[in-house]
Each structure stands twice: as structure tokens, then as C-alpha cells.
Short mmCIF file of C-alpha atoms and ligand atoms in Angstrom, two decimals:
data_model
loop_
_atom_site.label_atom_id
_atom_site.label_comp_id
_atom_site.label_asym_id
_atom_site.label_seq_id
_atom_site.Cartn_x
_atom_site.Cartn_y
_atom_site.Cartn_z
CA MET A 1 -90.13 -51.80 95.33
CA SER A 2 -93.49 -50.58 94.13
CA GLU A 3 -94.11 -47.59 96.34
CA LEU A 4 -92.28 -44.42 97.29
CA SER A 5 -90.66 -44.14 100.73
CA VAL A 6 -92.23 -40.68 101.18
CA ASP A 7 -95.78 -39.22 101.24
CA HIS A 8 -94.67 -35.85 99.84
CA LEU A 9 -91.99 -34.76 97.39
CA LEU A 10 -90.39 -31.89 99.28
CA GLY A 11 -86.80 -32.22 98.13
CA ILE A 12 -84.33 -34.71 96.71
CA LYS A 13 -82.67 -34.74 100.12
CA TYR A 14 -85.64 -36.66 101.52
CA ILE A 15 -85.81 -39.47 98.94
CA THR A 16 -83.76 -42.59 98.21
CA LYS A 17 -82.04 -44.06 95.16
CA GLU A 18 -84.84 -46.67 95.07
CA ASP A 19 -87.41 -43.86 94.91
CA VAL A 20 -85.55 -42.35 91.94
CA ASP A 21 -85.42 -45.72 90.15
CA LEU A 22 -89.16 -46.24 90.73
CA ILE A 23 -89.99 -42.74 89.46
CA PHE A 24 -87.90 -43.33 86.30
CA LYS A 25 -89.42 -46.73 85.62
CA THR A 26 -92.91 -45.26 85.99
CA ALA A 27 -91.94 -42.25 83.83
CA ASP A 28 -90.79 -44.63 81.05
CA HIS A 29 -94.33 -45.96 80.93
CA PHE A 30 -95.91 -42.49 80.92
CA LYS A 31 -93.51 -41.27 78.24
CA GLU A 32 -94.89 -43.99 76.00
CA VAL A 33 -98.45 -42.91 76.95
CA ILE A 34 -97.90 -39.23 76.04
CA ASN A 35 -96.55 -40.22 72.65
CA ARG A 36 -99.73 -42.15 71.78
CA PRO A 37 -102.49 -40.54 69.68
CA ILE A 38 -104.67 -40.60 72.84
CA LYS A 39 -102.38 -39.12 75.46
CA LYS A 40 -104.61 -39.65 78.46
CA VAL A 41 -105.05 -42.41 81.03
CA PRO A 42 -107.90 -42.63 83.57
CA SER A 43 -105.60 -43.40 86.54
CA LEU A 44 -106.44 -40.38 88.74
CA ARG A 45 -110.11 -39.80 87.94
CA ASP A 46 -111.00 -39.46 91.63
CA ILE A 47 -108.11 -37.17 92.62
CA THR A 48 -108.20 -33.36 92.79
CA ILE A 49 -104.96 -31.39 92.64
CA ALA A 50 -104.40 -27.71 93.44
CA ASN A 51 -101.49 -25.93 91.77
CA LEU A 52 -100.50 -23.06 94.05
CA PHE A 53 -97.98 -20.71 92.49
CA PHE A 54 -96.80 -17.92 94.77
CA GLU A 55 -93.94 -17.17 92.40
CA ASN A 56 -93.84 -16.74 88.61
CA SER A 57 -93.60 -19.78 86.40
CA THR A 58 -94.42 -20.75 82.85
CA ARG A 59 -93.05 -24.15 82.01
CA THR A 60 -93.21 -25.76 85.45
CA ARG A 61 -96.84 -24.74 85.94
CA LEU A 62 -97.87 -25.85 82.46
CA SER A 63 -95.91 -29.08 82.81
CA PHE A 64 -97.61 -29.97 86.09
CA GLU A 65 -101.01 -29.05 84.72
CA LEU A 66 -100.52 -31.18 81.62
CA ALA A 67 -99.23 -34.08 83.70
CA GLU A 68 -102.29 -33.87 85.97
CA LYS A 69 -104.71 -33.64 83.03
CA ARG A 70 -103.09 -36.56 81.23
CA LEU A 71 -103.70 -38.63 84.37
CA SER A 72 -107.37 -37.45 84.32
CA ALA A 73 -107.11 -35.66 87.68
CA ASP A 74 -109.32 -32.66 88.42
CA VAL A 75 -107.20 -29.53 88.55
CA VAL A 76 -107.58 -26.13 90.21
CA ASN A 77 -105.06 -23.35 89.68
CA PHE A 78 -104.14 -20.51 91.94
CA SER A 79 -101.60 -17.77 91.50
CA ALA A 80 -100.59 -15.37 94.25
CA ALA A 81 -101.04 -12.24 92.15
CA SER A 82 -104.81 -12.69 92.03
CA SER A 83 -105.38 -14.15 95.51
CA SER A 84 -106.28 -13.24 99.10
CA VAL A 85 -102.64 -13.71 100.09
CA LYS A 86 -102.31 -10.08 99.06
CA LYS A 87 -104.99 -9.29 101.71
CA GLY A 88 -102.82 -10.74 104.47
CA GLU A 89 -104.04 -14.34 104.74
CA THR A 90 -101.49 -16.83 106.08
CA LEU A 91 -100.19 -19.72 103.98
CA ILE A 92 -101.80 -22.34 106.25
CA ASP A 93 -105.18 -20.59 106.11
CA THR A 94 -105.00 -20.27 102.34
CA VAL A 95 -104.19 -23.93 101.92
CA ASN A 96 -106.67 -25.20 104.53
CA ASN A 97 -109.43 -23.28 102.77
CA ILE A 98 -108.51 -24.91 99.51
CA LEU A 99 -108.34 -28.34 101.16
CA SER A 100 -111.86 -27.86 102.61
CA MET A 101 -113.01 -27.97 99.02
CA LYS A 102 -111.78 -31.59 99.04
CA VAL A 103 -108.41 -31.26 97.36
CA ASP A 104 -106.10 -34.30 97.71
CA MET A 105 -102.76 -32.98 96.53
CA VAL A 106 -101.01 -29.62 96.46
CA VAL A 107 -98.28 -28.62 94.01
CA MET A 108 -96.67 -25.50 95.40
CA ARG A 109 -94.08 -22.98 94.25
CA HIS A 110 -93.15 -20.46 96.91
CA PRO A 111 -90.41 -17.83 97.34
CA ASN A 112 -89.54 -19.01 100.88
CA PRO A 113 -87.12 -21.92 101.36
CA GLY A 114 -88.81 -24.65 103.40
CA ALA A 115 -92.39 -23.53 102.60
CA GLY A 116 -93.29 -27.04 101.38
CA VAL A 117 -91.89 -28.76 104.48
CA PHE A 118 -93.77 -26.30 106.70
CA LEU A 119 -97.01 -26.93 104.87
CA SER A 120 -96.63 -30.71 104.98
CA GLN A 121 -96.43 -30.51 108.78
CA HIS A 122 -99.61 -28.47 109.10
CA VAL A 123 -102.05 -29.64 106.46
CA ASN A 124 -103.51 -32.95 105.52
CA ALA A 125 -102.63 -33.36 101.84
CA SER A 126 -99.79 -34.69 99.77
CA ILE A 127 -97.41 -31.84 98.89
CA ILE A 128 -95.14 -31.55 95.86
CA ASN A 129 -92.52 -28.83 95.99
CA ALA A 130 -92.41 -27.05 92.62
CA GLY A 131 -89.57 -24.78 93.79
CA ASP A 132 -89.09 -23.14 97.20
CA GLY A 133 -86.96 -20.01 96.91
CA ALA A 134 -83.28 -20.81 96.40
CA HIS A 135 -83.67 -24.17 98.18
CA GLU A 136 -84.94 -27.16 96.14
CA HIS A 137 -86.73 -27.91 92.89
CA PRO A 138 -86.93 -31.70 93.04
CA THR A 139 -89.06 -32.38 89.95
CA GLN A 140 -86.63 -30.35 87.82
CA ALA A 141 -83.66 -32.37 89.10
CA LEU A 142 -85.51 -35.63 88.44
CA LEU A 143 -86.40 -34.66 84.89
CA ASP A 144 -82.81 -33.53 84.35
CA SER A 145 -81.40 -36.88 85.51
CA TYR A 146 -84.04 -38.72 83.51
CA SER A 147 -82.93 -36.79 80.41
CA ILE A 148 -79.25 -37.64 81.06
CA ARG A 149 -80.19 -41.32 81.47
CA GLU A 150 -82.15 -41.20 78.21
CA LYS A 151 -79.30 -39.56 76.30
CA LEU A 152 -76.29 -41.35 77.82
CA GLY A 153 -77.76 -44.66 79.01
CA GLU A 154 -77.14 -44.06 82.69
CA VAL A 155 -76.35 -41.36 85.23
CA ALA A 156 -73.88 -43.35 87.38
CA GLY A 157 -70.26 -42.55 86.58
CA LYS A 158 -71.06 -39.58 84.31
CA ASN A 159 -69.26 -36.27 84.75
CA VAL A 160 -71.74 -33.44 85.11
CA VAL A 161 -70.86 -29.77 85.51
CA ILE A 162 -73.45 -27.27 86.69
CA VAL A 163 -72.51 -23.81 85.45
CA GLY A 164 -73.62 -20.38 86.65
CA ASP A 165 -75.44 -18.97 89.63
CA ILE A 166 -75.06 -21.84 92.08
CA LEU A 167 -75.69 -19.60 95.10
CA HIS A 168 -79.27 -18.65 94.21
CA SER A 169 -80.28 -21.75 92.28
CA ARG A 170 -82.66 -24.38 93.61
CA VAL A 171 -82.06 -26.28 90.36
CA ALA A 172 -78.35 -26.53 91.26
CA LEU A 173 -78.95 -27.82 94.79
CA SER A 174 -81.56 -30.40 93.80
CA ASN A 175 -79.41 -31.52 90.87
CA ILE A 176 -76.38 -31.96 93.11
CA PHE A 177 -78.39 -34.16 95.51
CA ALA A 178 -79.96 -36.16 92.68
CA LEU A 179 -76.74 -36.69 90.72
CA LYS A 180 -74.74 -37.70 93.80
CA LEU A 181 -77.51 -40.10 94.86
CA GLN A 182 -77.19 -41.84 91.51
CA GLY A 183 -73.39 -42.00 91.53
CA ALA A 184 -72.51 -39.23 89.06
CA ASN A 185 -69.40 -37.05 89.49
CA VAL A 186 -70.40 -33.43 89.95
CA LYS A 187 -68.51 -30.16 89.55
CA VAL A 188 -69.87 -26.66 89.79
CA CYS A 189 -68.48 -23.78 87.76
CA GLY A 190 -69.06 -20.05 88.01
CA PRO A 191 -67.79 -16.88 89.64
CA LYS A 192 -66.56 -17.43 93.23
CA THR A 193 -69.11 -14.85 94.40
CA LEU A 194 -71.92 -17.11 93.16
CA MET A 195 -70.69 -20.21 95.04
CA PRO A 196 -72.26 -21.03 98.41
CA LYS A 197 -69.66 -21.38 101.20
CA TYR A 198 -70.81 -24.92 102.06
CA ILE A 199 -70.58 -26.19 98.48
CA GLU A 200 -67.60 -28.52 98.96
CA SER A 201 -69.30 -30.19 101.92
CA LEU A 202 -71.85 -31.52 99.40
CA GLY A 203 -69.10 -33.57 97.76
CA VAL A 204 -68.77 -31.43 94.64
CA GLU A 205 -65.65 -29.73 93.29
CA VAL A 206 -65.53 -26.08 92.32
CA GLU A 207 -63.93 -25.21 88.97
CA THR A 208 -63.80 -21.50 88.15
CA ASN A 209 -62.45 -22.02 84.62
CA LEU A 210 -65.26 -22.82 82.18
CA ARG A 211 -63.05 -24.39 79.52
CA LYS A 212 -61.46 -26.79 82.02
CA ALA A 213 -64.89 -27.71 83.37
CA LEU A 214 -66.18 -28.40 79.88
CA GLU A 215 -63.14 -30.52 78.94
CA TRP A 216 -63.84 -32.65 82.02
CA CYS A 217 -67.58 -33.14 81.64
CA ASP A 218 -69.98 -35.34 79.69
CA VAL A 219 -72.87 -33.01 80.46
CA ALA A 220 -72.99 -29.24 81.10
CA ASN A 221 -76.11 -27.91 82.80
CA MET A 222 -76.16 -24.16 82.12
CA LEU A 223 -78.12 -22.14 84.67
CA ARG A 224 -79.70 -18.73 84.44
CA VAL A 225 -78.35 -15.92 86.62
CA GLN A 226 -81.15 -15.42 89.17
CA ASN A 227 -81.22 -11.61 89.08
CA GLU A 228 -84.55 -11.57 90.93
CA ARG A 229 -82.86 -13.13 94.00
CA MET A 230 -79.98 -10.63 94.09
CA GLU A 231 -79.99 -7.48 96.15
CA ILE A 232 -76.40 -6.59 95.35
CA SER A 233 -74.31 -7.19 92.27
CA TYR A 234 -72.22 -10.37 92.25
CA PHE A 235 -70.12 -9.72 89.14
CA PRO A 236 -68.97 -6.55 87.38
CA SER A 237 -71.28 -6.67 84.35
CA THR A 238 -73.32 -9.07 82.24
CA ARG A 239 -70.75 -8.63 79.46
CA GLU A 240 -67.98 -9.85 81.76
CA TYR A 241 -70.10 -12.78 82.96
CA VAL A 242 -70.73 -13.80 79.35
CA GLN A 243 -67.03 -13.58 78.51
CA GLN A 244 -66.09 -15.93 81.32
CA TYR A 245 -69.08 -18.21 81.77
CA GLY A 246 -71.19 -17.94 78.62
CA LEU A 247 -71.20 -21.02 76.41
CA ASN A 248 -70.96 -20.39 72.66
CA LYS A 249 -70.55 -22.64 69.62
CA LYS A 250 -66.88 -21.71 69.20
CA ILE A 251 -65.98 -23.09 72.64
CA LEU A 252 -68.17 -26.15 72.11
CA ASP A 253 -66.54 -26.95 68.75
CA SER A 254 -63.04 -26.49 70.16
CA LEU A 255 -63.49 -29.18 72.85
CA SER A 256 -61.75 -32.51 72.38
CA LYS A 257 -65.05 -34.42 72.71
CA GLU A 258 -68.80 -33.99 72.23
CA ILE A 259 -70.71 -32.91 75.30
CA THR A 260 -74.42 -32.70 76.07
CA VAL A 261 -75.81 -29.28 76.95
CA MET A 262 -78.79 -28.82 79.26
CA HIS A 263 -80.76 -25.83 80.52
CA PRO A 264 -83.81 -25.78 82.81
CA GLY A 265 -85.27 -22.69 81.10
CA PRO A 266 -86.07 -19.87 80.87
CA ILE A 267 -82.99 -19.23 78.71
CA ASN A 268 -81.42 -15.82 78.49
CA ARG A 269 -80.11 -16.28 74.97
CA GLY A 270 -76.71 -14.68 74.61
CA VAL A 271 -76.01 -14.75 78.36
CA GLU A 272 -75.54 -18.30 79.72
CA ILE A 273 -75.72 -19.85 76.24
CA THR A 274 -75.85 -18.44 72.72
CA SER A 275 -78.69 -19.32 70.35
CA ASP A 276 -76.47 -21.48 68.14
CA VAL A 277 -75.73 -23.68 71.19
CA ALA A 278 -79.33 -23.72 72.44
CA ASP A 279 -80.59 -24.78 69.02
CA SER A 280 -77.75 -27.23 68.24
CA ASP A 281 -77.76 -31.04 68.34
CA HIS A 282 -75.70 -30.89 71.53
CA ALA A 283 -78.61 -29.38 73.44
CA ILE A 284 -81.34 -31.57 74.92
CA ILE A 285 -83.32 -28.63 76.28
CA LEU A 286 -86.61 -29.50 74.56
CA ASN A 287 -86.20 -33.18 75.51
CA GLN A 288 -85.99 -31.98 79.12
CA VAL A 289 -89.32 -30.19 78.67
CA GLU A 290 -90.96 -33.27 77.13
CA ASN A 291 -89.56 -35.53 79.84
CA GLY A 292 -90.81 -33.09 82.48
CA VAL A 293 -94.39 -34.08 81.77
CA ALA A 294 -93.67 -37.83 81.95
CA VAL A 295 -91.58 -37.52 85.14
CA ARG A 296 -94.23 -35.32 86.83
CA MET A 297 -96.95 -37.80 85.82
CA ALA A 298 -94.89 -40.53 87.48
CA ILE A 299 -94.41 -38.55 90.69
CA ILE A 300 -98.08 -37.53 90.95
CA TYR A 301 -99.24 -41.08 90.17
CA LEU A 302 -96.94 -42.65 92.78
CA LEU A 303 -97.86 -40.13 95.50
CA ALA A 304 -101.58 -40.43 94.70
CA SER A 305 -101.45 -44.20 95.04
CA LYS A 306 -100.26 -43.68 98.62
CA ILE A 307 -103.18 -41.36 99.43
CA LYS A 308 -105.77 -43.91 98.38
CA GLN A 309 -104.57 -46.57 100.80
C1 NCD B 1 -86.02 -22.80 87.10
C2 NCD B 1 -86.65 -22.31 88.38
O1 NCD B 1 -87.74 -21.75 88.36
O2 NCD B 1 -86.01 -22.51 89.40
N1 NCD B 1 -86.89 -22.87 86.02
C3 NCD B 1 -87.80 -23.87 85.89
O3 NCD B 1 -88.31 -24.41 86.84
N2 NCD B 1 -88.06 -24.28 84.64
C4 NCD B 1 -84.78 -22.12 86.77
C5 NCD B 1 -84.77 -20.64 86.55
O4 NCD B 1 -85.75 -19.93 86.84
O5 NCD B 1 -83.73 -20.15 86.10
#
């Protein structure tokens, strides 16, 4: 297969295993490109991409922008804080105005779940979801799986535990979909109050004991507690969260086998993981960041080749 089954990347739930394989194969090529002295290819010289960020972001926005520039696309950036959205303009009006300036593709991060799907039904451009509230963050899940594949050879059959705030995390949901699609075994671990009620219907097991979860897994993906999405408190105190769900070097060294530690960033050092874990050889956190650019280049390239037809 040489083309994606979709015209937009709105969530992992909408794509197939073949799409994932094609994205990874294309990302392998771009990873080689970005490690050359000249890190740029002319592939998207006639494509213009708008990055619309209605929610804060550092690494995802930079990663997309770098990916676009390394493909030689023209790039415009927009962030909600400095825009007319604050003056009451609707999302569709904002985006249609941008599209009138002849933009081909929109990368959007938005606080509302489903914002990308909504937009794709109302505007005429290819949409990439860069995170929609607590719903999906498909490019993060793809770069996470790509990083597991790079480290462990393949994703199928691997035991992956996602630890932390599953309830508010789009990274958790997209990772669950992506890992299951590729045949990994998935558990989630964290306080019961941070587990969505439907979680078992996704085919994942809940393990509330961190040590047991770590003994079981090949890979632990440690998530940040999404305080900005909480209106009430879900556990007694940060200190108690750290005692039960924080990963430190002592626990890691006491396990009967070596595991790989991942984190999507931004890390709260000393909360979900300690610095000695984040900076250890177990962690592939910076590889995830590097792979993010290659995987996003692959996704943009594959979606853009559908626009041109
Ligand atoms: C994640 C996000 O924004 O959902 N970060 C990211 O994309 N690198 C995770 C988080 O904010 O904790």
C-alpha cells in the first residue's frame, strides 16, 4: 500500500494497521534525512501549512514546525492568545479566513474533544489533530510506537503499561488505540479516581499497584498529571501520588528485568519520574522527541500527496 486510507489524521481510531506500517516505513526514510548534514528535502515546496494552537504547547508545535520546514513547506503559525478568537470569532470562521489565504493543510491543537473532526466536516483542507482536549493525540501515539519499535524491534506482543492520569490524557487514549492496533498487550496503572469508567471496554487491564505493573511490562509510559484539566482533586496530595505512582531509580533497579521508560513531556521531575530515571539509559524520552520530527514528516508528506491528486 502506498497511500493512507484517510484524508485527515484526526485520531488513531480512524486509521488502520496498514496506515501505521506505511507511516513508519516513510518515517524510517525521513529519519535518515534528518540525520544528514543537509536535513531538508524539497518534497512539499508547493504546500502551505497553518499551525493553529488554541492550547499551550512547546514540543509538539516546534516538532510540527520543524517537520514542515524540513519538507520545504511554507508555514504560518497562529496561537489563540494573540488572535481574534478572543474577540468572539467562531472556529470555522477563523479557519476559513486562513484557508482563503490559500492554505492546504491545518495542524490544530484545541481544548475541545472532537474539534478536529468538526473542522474536517466544515472546511476544505487536510486536518491533523495535534491534541484535542482529553480525547486524542494521534501523532504522539505514533511517535511513541515508532520509538518502541526502534528500541525493541517490534510493537506486536510487547507488554506496555501506561501509568498516571489516564482519565484526562489524550496521550493515553491514542496510545491504547495504537498499541492494540499493532498487537501489543496494554495495561493502565494509576489511582482508581484517574481511570475512565469505560477503560476495560478498550481491551486493557487496570493494575493499581505500580510495582506489579512494572514487573509485568517491557515498556512503561509515564504520564503527567493533567492538573489543568481538573476542577476537583483526584488524590489526597502530590506527595501521596508520588509515593504510590512515582517511578524512581530504586524501584527500577529492584525489578527482575530491564524495562524501557517513556514520557511524552513535559516532565514534572520528581512527580511521575525522578531525574535519575529521566536521565538514565532506561529512558528513551529524547529519542521520542527526535522520532517525533521524522514521524510527523511522514504523516504530513503522506497526507499532502493525497491533496495533490
Ligand atoms: C502531551 C499533551 O500535550 O497532551 N504533551 C505533548 O504533546 N508533548 C502530554 C502532556 O501535556 O502531559
